[in-house]
PDB file of C-alpha atoms in Angstrom:
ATOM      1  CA  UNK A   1      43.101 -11.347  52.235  1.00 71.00           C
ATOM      2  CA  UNK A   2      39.980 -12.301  50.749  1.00 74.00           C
ATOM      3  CA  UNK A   3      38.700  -8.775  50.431  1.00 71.00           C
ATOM      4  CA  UNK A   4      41.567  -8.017  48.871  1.00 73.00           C
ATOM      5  CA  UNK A   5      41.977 -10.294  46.423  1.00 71.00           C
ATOM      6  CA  UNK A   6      38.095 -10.360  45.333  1.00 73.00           C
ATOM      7  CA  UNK A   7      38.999  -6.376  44.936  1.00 66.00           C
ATOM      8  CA  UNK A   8      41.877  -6.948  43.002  1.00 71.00           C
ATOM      9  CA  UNK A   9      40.029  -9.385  40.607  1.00 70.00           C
ATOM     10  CA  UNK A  10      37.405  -7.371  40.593  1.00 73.00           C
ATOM     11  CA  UNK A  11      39.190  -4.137  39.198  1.00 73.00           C
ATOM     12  CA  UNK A  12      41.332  -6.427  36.565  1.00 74.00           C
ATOM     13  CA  UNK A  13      38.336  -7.799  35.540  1.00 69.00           C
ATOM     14  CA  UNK A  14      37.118  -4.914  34.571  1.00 73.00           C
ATOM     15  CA  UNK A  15      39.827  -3.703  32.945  1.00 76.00           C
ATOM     16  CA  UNK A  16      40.097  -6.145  30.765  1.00 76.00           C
ATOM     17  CA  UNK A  17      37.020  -6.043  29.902  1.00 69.00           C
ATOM     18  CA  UNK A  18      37.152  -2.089  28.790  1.00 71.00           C
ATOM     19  CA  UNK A  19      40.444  -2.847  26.848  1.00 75.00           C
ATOM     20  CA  UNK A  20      38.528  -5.729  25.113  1.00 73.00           C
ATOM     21  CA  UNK A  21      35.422  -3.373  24.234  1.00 68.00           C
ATOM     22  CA  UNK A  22      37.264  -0.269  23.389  1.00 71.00           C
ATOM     23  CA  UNK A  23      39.331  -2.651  21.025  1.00 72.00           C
ATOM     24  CA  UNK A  24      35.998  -4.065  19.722  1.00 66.00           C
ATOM     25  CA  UNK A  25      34.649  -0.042  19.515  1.00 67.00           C
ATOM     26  CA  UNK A  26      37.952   0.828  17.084  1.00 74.00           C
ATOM     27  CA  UNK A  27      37.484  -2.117  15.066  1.00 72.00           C
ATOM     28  CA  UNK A  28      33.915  -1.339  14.117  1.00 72.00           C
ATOM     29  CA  UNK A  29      34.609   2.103  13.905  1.00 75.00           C
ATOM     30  CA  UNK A  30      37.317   1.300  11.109  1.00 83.00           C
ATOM     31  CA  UNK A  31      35.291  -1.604   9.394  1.00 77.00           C
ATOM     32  CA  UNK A  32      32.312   1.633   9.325  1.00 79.00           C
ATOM     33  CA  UNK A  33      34.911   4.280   8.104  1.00 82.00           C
ATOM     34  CA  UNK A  34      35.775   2.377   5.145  1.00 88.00           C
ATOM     35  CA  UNK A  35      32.739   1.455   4.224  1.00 83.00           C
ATOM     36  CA  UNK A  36      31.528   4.680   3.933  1.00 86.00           C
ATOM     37  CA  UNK A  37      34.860   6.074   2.103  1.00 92.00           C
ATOM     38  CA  UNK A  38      34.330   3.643  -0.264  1.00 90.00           C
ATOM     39  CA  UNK A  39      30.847   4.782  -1.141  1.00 91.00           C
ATOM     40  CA  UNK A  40      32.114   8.043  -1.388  1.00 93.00           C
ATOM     41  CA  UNK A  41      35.278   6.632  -3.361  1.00 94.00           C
ATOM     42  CA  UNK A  42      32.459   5.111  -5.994  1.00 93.00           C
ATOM     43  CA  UNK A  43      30.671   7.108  -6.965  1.00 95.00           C
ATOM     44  CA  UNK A  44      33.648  10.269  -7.207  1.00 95.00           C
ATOM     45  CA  UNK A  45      34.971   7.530  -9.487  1.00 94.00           C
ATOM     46  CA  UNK A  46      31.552   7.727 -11.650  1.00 94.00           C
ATOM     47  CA  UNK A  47      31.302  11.364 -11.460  1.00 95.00           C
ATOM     48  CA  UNK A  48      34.887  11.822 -13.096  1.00 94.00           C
ATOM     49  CA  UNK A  49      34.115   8.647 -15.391  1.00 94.00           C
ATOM     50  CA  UNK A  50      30.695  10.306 -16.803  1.00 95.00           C
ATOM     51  CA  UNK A  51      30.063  13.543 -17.990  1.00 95.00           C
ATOM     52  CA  UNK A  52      26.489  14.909 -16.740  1.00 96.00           C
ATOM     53  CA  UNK A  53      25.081  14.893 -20.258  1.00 96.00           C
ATOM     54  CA  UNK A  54      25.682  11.312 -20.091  1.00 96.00           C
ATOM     55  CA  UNK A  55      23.796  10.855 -16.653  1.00 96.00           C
ATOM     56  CA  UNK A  56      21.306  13.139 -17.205  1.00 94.00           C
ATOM     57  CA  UNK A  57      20.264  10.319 -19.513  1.00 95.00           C
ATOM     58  CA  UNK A  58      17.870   7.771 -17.263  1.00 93.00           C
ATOM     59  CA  UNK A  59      19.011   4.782 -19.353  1.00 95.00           C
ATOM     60  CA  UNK A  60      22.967   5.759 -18.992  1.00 96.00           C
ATOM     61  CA  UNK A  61      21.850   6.090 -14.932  1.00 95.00           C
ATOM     62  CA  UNK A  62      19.761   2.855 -14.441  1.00 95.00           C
ATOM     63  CA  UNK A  63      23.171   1.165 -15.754  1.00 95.00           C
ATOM     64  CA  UNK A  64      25.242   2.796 -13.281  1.00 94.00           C
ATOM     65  CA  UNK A  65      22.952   2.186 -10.474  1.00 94.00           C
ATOM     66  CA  UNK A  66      22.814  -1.723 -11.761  1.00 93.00           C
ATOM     67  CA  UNK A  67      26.564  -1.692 -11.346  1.00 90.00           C
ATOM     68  CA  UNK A  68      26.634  -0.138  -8.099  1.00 88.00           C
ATOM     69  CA  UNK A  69      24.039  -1.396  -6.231  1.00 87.00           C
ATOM     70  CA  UNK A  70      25.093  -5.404  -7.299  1.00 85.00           C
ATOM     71  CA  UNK A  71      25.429  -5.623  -3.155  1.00 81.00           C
ATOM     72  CA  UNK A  72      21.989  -4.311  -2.607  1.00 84.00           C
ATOM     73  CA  UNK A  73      23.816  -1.383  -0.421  1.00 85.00           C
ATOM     74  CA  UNK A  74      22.320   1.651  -2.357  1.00 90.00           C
ATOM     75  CA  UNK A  75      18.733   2.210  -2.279  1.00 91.00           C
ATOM     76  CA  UNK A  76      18.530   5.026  -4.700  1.00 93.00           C
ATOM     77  CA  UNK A  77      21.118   6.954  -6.927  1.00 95.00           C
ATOM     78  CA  UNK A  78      20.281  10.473  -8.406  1.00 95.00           C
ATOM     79  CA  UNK A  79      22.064  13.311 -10.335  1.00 96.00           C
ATOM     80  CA  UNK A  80      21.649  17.025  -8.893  1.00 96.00           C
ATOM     81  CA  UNK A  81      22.119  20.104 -10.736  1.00 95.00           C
ATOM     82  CA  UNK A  82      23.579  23.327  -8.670  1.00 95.00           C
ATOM     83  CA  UNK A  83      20.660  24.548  -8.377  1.00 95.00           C
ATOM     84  CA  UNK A  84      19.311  21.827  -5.863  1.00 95.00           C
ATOM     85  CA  UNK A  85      16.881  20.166  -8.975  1.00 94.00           C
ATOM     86  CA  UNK A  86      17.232  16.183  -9.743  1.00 92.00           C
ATOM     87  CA  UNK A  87      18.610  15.937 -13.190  1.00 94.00           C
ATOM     88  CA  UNK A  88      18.066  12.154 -13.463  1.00 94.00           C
ATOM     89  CA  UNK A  89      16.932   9.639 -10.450  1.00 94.00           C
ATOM     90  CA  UNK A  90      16.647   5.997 -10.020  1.00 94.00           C
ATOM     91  CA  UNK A  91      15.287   4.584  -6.932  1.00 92.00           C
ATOM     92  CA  UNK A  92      11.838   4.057  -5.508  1.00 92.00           C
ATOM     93  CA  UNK A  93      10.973   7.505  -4.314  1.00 90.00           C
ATOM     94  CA  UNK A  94      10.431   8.648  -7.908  1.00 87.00           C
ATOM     95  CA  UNK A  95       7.285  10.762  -7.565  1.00 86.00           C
ATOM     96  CA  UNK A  96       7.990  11.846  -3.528  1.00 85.00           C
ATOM     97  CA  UNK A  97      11.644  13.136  -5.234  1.00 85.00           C
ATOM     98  CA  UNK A  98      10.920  14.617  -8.652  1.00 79.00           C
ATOM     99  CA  UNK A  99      10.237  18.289  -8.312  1.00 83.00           C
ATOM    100  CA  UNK A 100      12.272  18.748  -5.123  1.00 88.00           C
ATOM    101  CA  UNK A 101      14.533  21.445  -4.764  1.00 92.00           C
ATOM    102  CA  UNK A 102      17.508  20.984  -2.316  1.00 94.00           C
ATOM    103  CA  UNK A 103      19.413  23.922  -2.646  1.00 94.00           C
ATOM    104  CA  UNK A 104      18.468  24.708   1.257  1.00 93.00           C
ATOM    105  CA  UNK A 105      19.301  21.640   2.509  1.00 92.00           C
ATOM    106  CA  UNK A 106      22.189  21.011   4.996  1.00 90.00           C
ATOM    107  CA  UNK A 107      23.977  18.094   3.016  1.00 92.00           C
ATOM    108  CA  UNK A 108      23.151  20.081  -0.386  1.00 95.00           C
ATOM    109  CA  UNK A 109      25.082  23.163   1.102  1.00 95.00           C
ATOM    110  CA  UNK A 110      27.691  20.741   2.628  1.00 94.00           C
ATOM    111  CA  UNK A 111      28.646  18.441  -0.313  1.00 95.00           C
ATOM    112  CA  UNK A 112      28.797  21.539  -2.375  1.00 95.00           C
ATOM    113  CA  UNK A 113      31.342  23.658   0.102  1.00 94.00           C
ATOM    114  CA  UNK A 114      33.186  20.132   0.926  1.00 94.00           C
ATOM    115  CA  UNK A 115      32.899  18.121  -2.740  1.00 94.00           C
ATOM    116  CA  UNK A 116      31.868  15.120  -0.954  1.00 95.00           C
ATOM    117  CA  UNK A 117      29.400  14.670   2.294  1.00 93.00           C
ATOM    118  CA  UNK A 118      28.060  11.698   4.112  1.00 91.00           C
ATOM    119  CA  UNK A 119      24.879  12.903   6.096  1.00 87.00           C
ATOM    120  CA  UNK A 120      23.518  11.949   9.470  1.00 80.00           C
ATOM    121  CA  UNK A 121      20.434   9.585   9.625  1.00 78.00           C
ATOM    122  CA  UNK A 122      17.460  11.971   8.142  1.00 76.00           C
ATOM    123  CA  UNK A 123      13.641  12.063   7.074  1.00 77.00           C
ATOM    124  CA  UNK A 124      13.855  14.016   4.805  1.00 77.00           C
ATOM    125  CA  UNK A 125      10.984  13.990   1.925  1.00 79.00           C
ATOM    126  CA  UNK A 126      10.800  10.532   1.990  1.00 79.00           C
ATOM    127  CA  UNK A 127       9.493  10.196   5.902  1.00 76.00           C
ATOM    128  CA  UNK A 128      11.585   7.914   5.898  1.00 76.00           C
ATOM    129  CA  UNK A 129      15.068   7.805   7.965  1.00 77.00           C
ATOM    130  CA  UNK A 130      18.224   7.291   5.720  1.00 81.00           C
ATOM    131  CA  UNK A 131      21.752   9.135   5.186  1.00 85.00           C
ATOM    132  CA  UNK A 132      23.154   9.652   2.025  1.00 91.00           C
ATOM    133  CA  UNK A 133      26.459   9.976   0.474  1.00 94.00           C
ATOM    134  CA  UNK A 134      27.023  12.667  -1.965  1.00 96.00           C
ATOM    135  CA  UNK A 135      29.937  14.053  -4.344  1.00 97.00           C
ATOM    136  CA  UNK A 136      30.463  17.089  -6.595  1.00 96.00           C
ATOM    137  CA  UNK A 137      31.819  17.491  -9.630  1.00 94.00           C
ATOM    138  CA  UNK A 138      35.199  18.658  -9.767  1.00 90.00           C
ATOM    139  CA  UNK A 139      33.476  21.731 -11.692  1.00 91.00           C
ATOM    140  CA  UNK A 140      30.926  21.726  -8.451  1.00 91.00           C
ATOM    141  CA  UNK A 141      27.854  22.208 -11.435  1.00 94.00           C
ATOM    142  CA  UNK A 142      26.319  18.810 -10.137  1.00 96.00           C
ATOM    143  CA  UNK A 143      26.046  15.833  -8.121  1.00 97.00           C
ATOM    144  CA  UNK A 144      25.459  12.606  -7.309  1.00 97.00           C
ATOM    145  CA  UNK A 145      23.446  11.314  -4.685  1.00 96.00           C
ATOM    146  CA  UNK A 146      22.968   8.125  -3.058  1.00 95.00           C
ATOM    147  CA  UNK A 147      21.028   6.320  -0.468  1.00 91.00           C
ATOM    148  CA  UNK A 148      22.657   4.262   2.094  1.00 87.00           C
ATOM    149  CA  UNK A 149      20.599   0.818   2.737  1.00 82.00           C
ATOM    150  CA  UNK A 150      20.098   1.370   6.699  1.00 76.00           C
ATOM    151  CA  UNK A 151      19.507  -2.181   7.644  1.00 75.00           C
ATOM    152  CA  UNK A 152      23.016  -3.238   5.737  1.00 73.00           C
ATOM    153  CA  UNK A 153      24.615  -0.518   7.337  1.00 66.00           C
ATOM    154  CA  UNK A 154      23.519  -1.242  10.450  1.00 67.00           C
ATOM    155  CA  UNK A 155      24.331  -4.881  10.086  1.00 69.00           C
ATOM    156  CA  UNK A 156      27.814  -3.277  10.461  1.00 63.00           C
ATOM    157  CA  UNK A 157      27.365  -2.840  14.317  1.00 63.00           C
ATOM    158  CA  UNK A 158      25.109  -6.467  14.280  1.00 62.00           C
ATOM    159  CA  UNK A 159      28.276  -7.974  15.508  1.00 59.00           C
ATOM    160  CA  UNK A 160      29.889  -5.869  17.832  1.00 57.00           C
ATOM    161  CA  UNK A 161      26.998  -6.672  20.415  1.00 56.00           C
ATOM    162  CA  UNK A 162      28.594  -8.463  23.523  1.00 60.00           C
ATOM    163  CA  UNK A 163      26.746 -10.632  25.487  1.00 60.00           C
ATOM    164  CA  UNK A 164      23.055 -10.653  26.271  1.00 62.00           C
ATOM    165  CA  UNK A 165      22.582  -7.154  27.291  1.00 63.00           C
ATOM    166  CA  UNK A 166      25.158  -5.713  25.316  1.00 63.00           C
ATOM    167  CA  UNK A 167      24.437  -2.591  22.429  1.00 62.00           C
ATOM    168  CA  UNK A 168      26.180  -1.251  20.482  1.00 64.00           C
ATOM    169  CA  UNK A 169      24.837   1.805  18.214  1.00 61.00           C
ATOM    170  CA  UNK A 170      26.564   5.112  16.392  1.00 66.00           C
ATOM    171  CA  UNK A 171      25.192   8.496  17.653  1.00 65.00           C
ATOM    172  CA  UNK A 172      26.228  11.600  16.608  1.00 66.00           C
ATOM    173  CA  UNK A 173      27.685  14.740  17.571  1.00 71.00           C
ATOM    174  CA  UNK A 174      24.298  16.010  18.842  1.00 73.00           C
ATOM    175  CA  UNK A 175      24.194  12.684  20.783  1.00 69.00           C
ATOM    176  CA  UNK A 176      20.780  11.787  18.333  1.00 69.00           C
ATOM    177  CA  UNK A 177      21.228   7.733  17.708  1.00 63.00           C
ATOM    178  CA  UNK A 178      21.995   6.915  13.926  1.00 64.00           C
ATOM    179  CA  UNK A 179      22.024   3.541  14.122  1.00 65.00           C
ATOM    180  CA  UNK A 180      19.098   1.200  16.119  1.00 60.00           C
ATOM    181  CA  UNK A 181      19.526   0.614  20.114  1.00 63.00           C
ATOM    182  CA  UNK A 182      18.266  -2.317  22.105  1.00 60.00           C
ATOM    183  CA  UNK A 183      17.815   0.960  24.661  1.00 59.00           C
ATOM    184  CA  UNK A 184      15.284   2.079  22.675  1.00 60.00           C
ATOM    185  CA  UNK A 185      16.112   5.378  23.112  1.00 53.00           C
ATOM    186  CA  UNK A 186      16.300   8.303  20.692  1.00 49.00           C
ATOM    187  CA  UNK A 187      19.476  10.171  22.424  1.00 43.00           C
ATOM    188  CA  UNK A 188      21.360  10.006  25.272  1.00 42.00           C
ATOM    189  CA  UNK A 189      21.989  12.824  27.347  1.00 42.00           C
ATOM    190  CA  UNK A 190      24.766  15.211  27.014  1.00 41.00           C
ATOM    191  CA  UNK A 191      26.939  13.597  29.850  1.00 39.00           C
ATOM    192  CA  UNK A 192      27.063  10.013  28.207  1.00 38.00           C
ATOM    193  CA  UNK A 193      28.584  11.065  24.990  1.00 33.00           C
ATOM    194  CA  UNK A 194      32.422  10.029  25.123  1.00 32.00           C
TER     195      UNK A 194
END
């Protein structure tokens, strides 16, 4: 009976304990869905608000970026021609930026196919790892760009940790970690993606 009954405990234990972190899981997974739709939502707002002659301007930008970034969640905000050429940048990567072309780039060709893109974790130019959010005009003649601050974002998944030597971190689809892991890891193989 006791063997039983320790077994039975045992199994609805950890059920409950699945339910309560797949539940957990979802509600990050929402919180970090709208967060990013709502970058995107901003700045297509901007784009259809300003013409690019008027963002081209670097005054008429660093006010834009003022409003935006009020939360501190945007490191950097630029305007890209269709060519892959900055038209205007504010941020602090200024001379690592300036006379970069994008036009090859994965998130360039994406956000130009798709009108808007959010990126996976990247170097990039900078060195540096970031993601970005980007949207097209509706005309799909230029862009804007901006950086995502990593350690807000990832303050996101701060509190979905459980317990002492619980994680919790965002990979993606090639299983590469996006987000920081108390595994200290840099993927995970193949068979742990779910």
């Amino acid at each position: 009976i006791s063997y039983t009954a320790s077994h039975y405990y045992r199994k609805s234990w950890l059920e409950k304990t699945s339910a309560e972190l797949a539940s957990l899981a979802d509600s990050r997974k929402e919180t970090i869905t709208l967060f990013l739709q709502n970058q995107e939502n901003l700045l297509a707002g901007f784009v259809k608000l300003y013409s690019l002659e008027h963002l081209s301007v670097q005054g008429n930008l660093e006010q834009v970026f003022s409003f935006i970034n009020r939360s501190g969640v945007i490191v950097d905000l630029g305007v890209i021609g269709s060519d892959g050429r900055h038209i205007s940048y504010v941020g602090p990567y200024q001379s690592k930026l300036a006379d970069k072309n994008y036009s090859e780039a994965e998130w360039f060709i994406e956000v130009m196919r798709n009108n808007r893109y959010v990126s996976d974790v990247f170097s990039g130019y900078r060195n540096v790892p970031h993601f970005i959010v980007a949207v097209t005009a509706p005309d799909r003649s230029w862009i804007m760009r901006a950086t995502i601050n990593s350690e807000l974002f990832n303050s996101l998944l701060a509190s979905a940790r459980v317990g002492p030597g619980g994680d919790a971190y965002i990979v993606n689809r090639k299983g590469e970690l996006q987000t920081p892991s108390l595994l200290g890891t840099g993927a995970l193989p193949a068979g742990e993606l779910k």
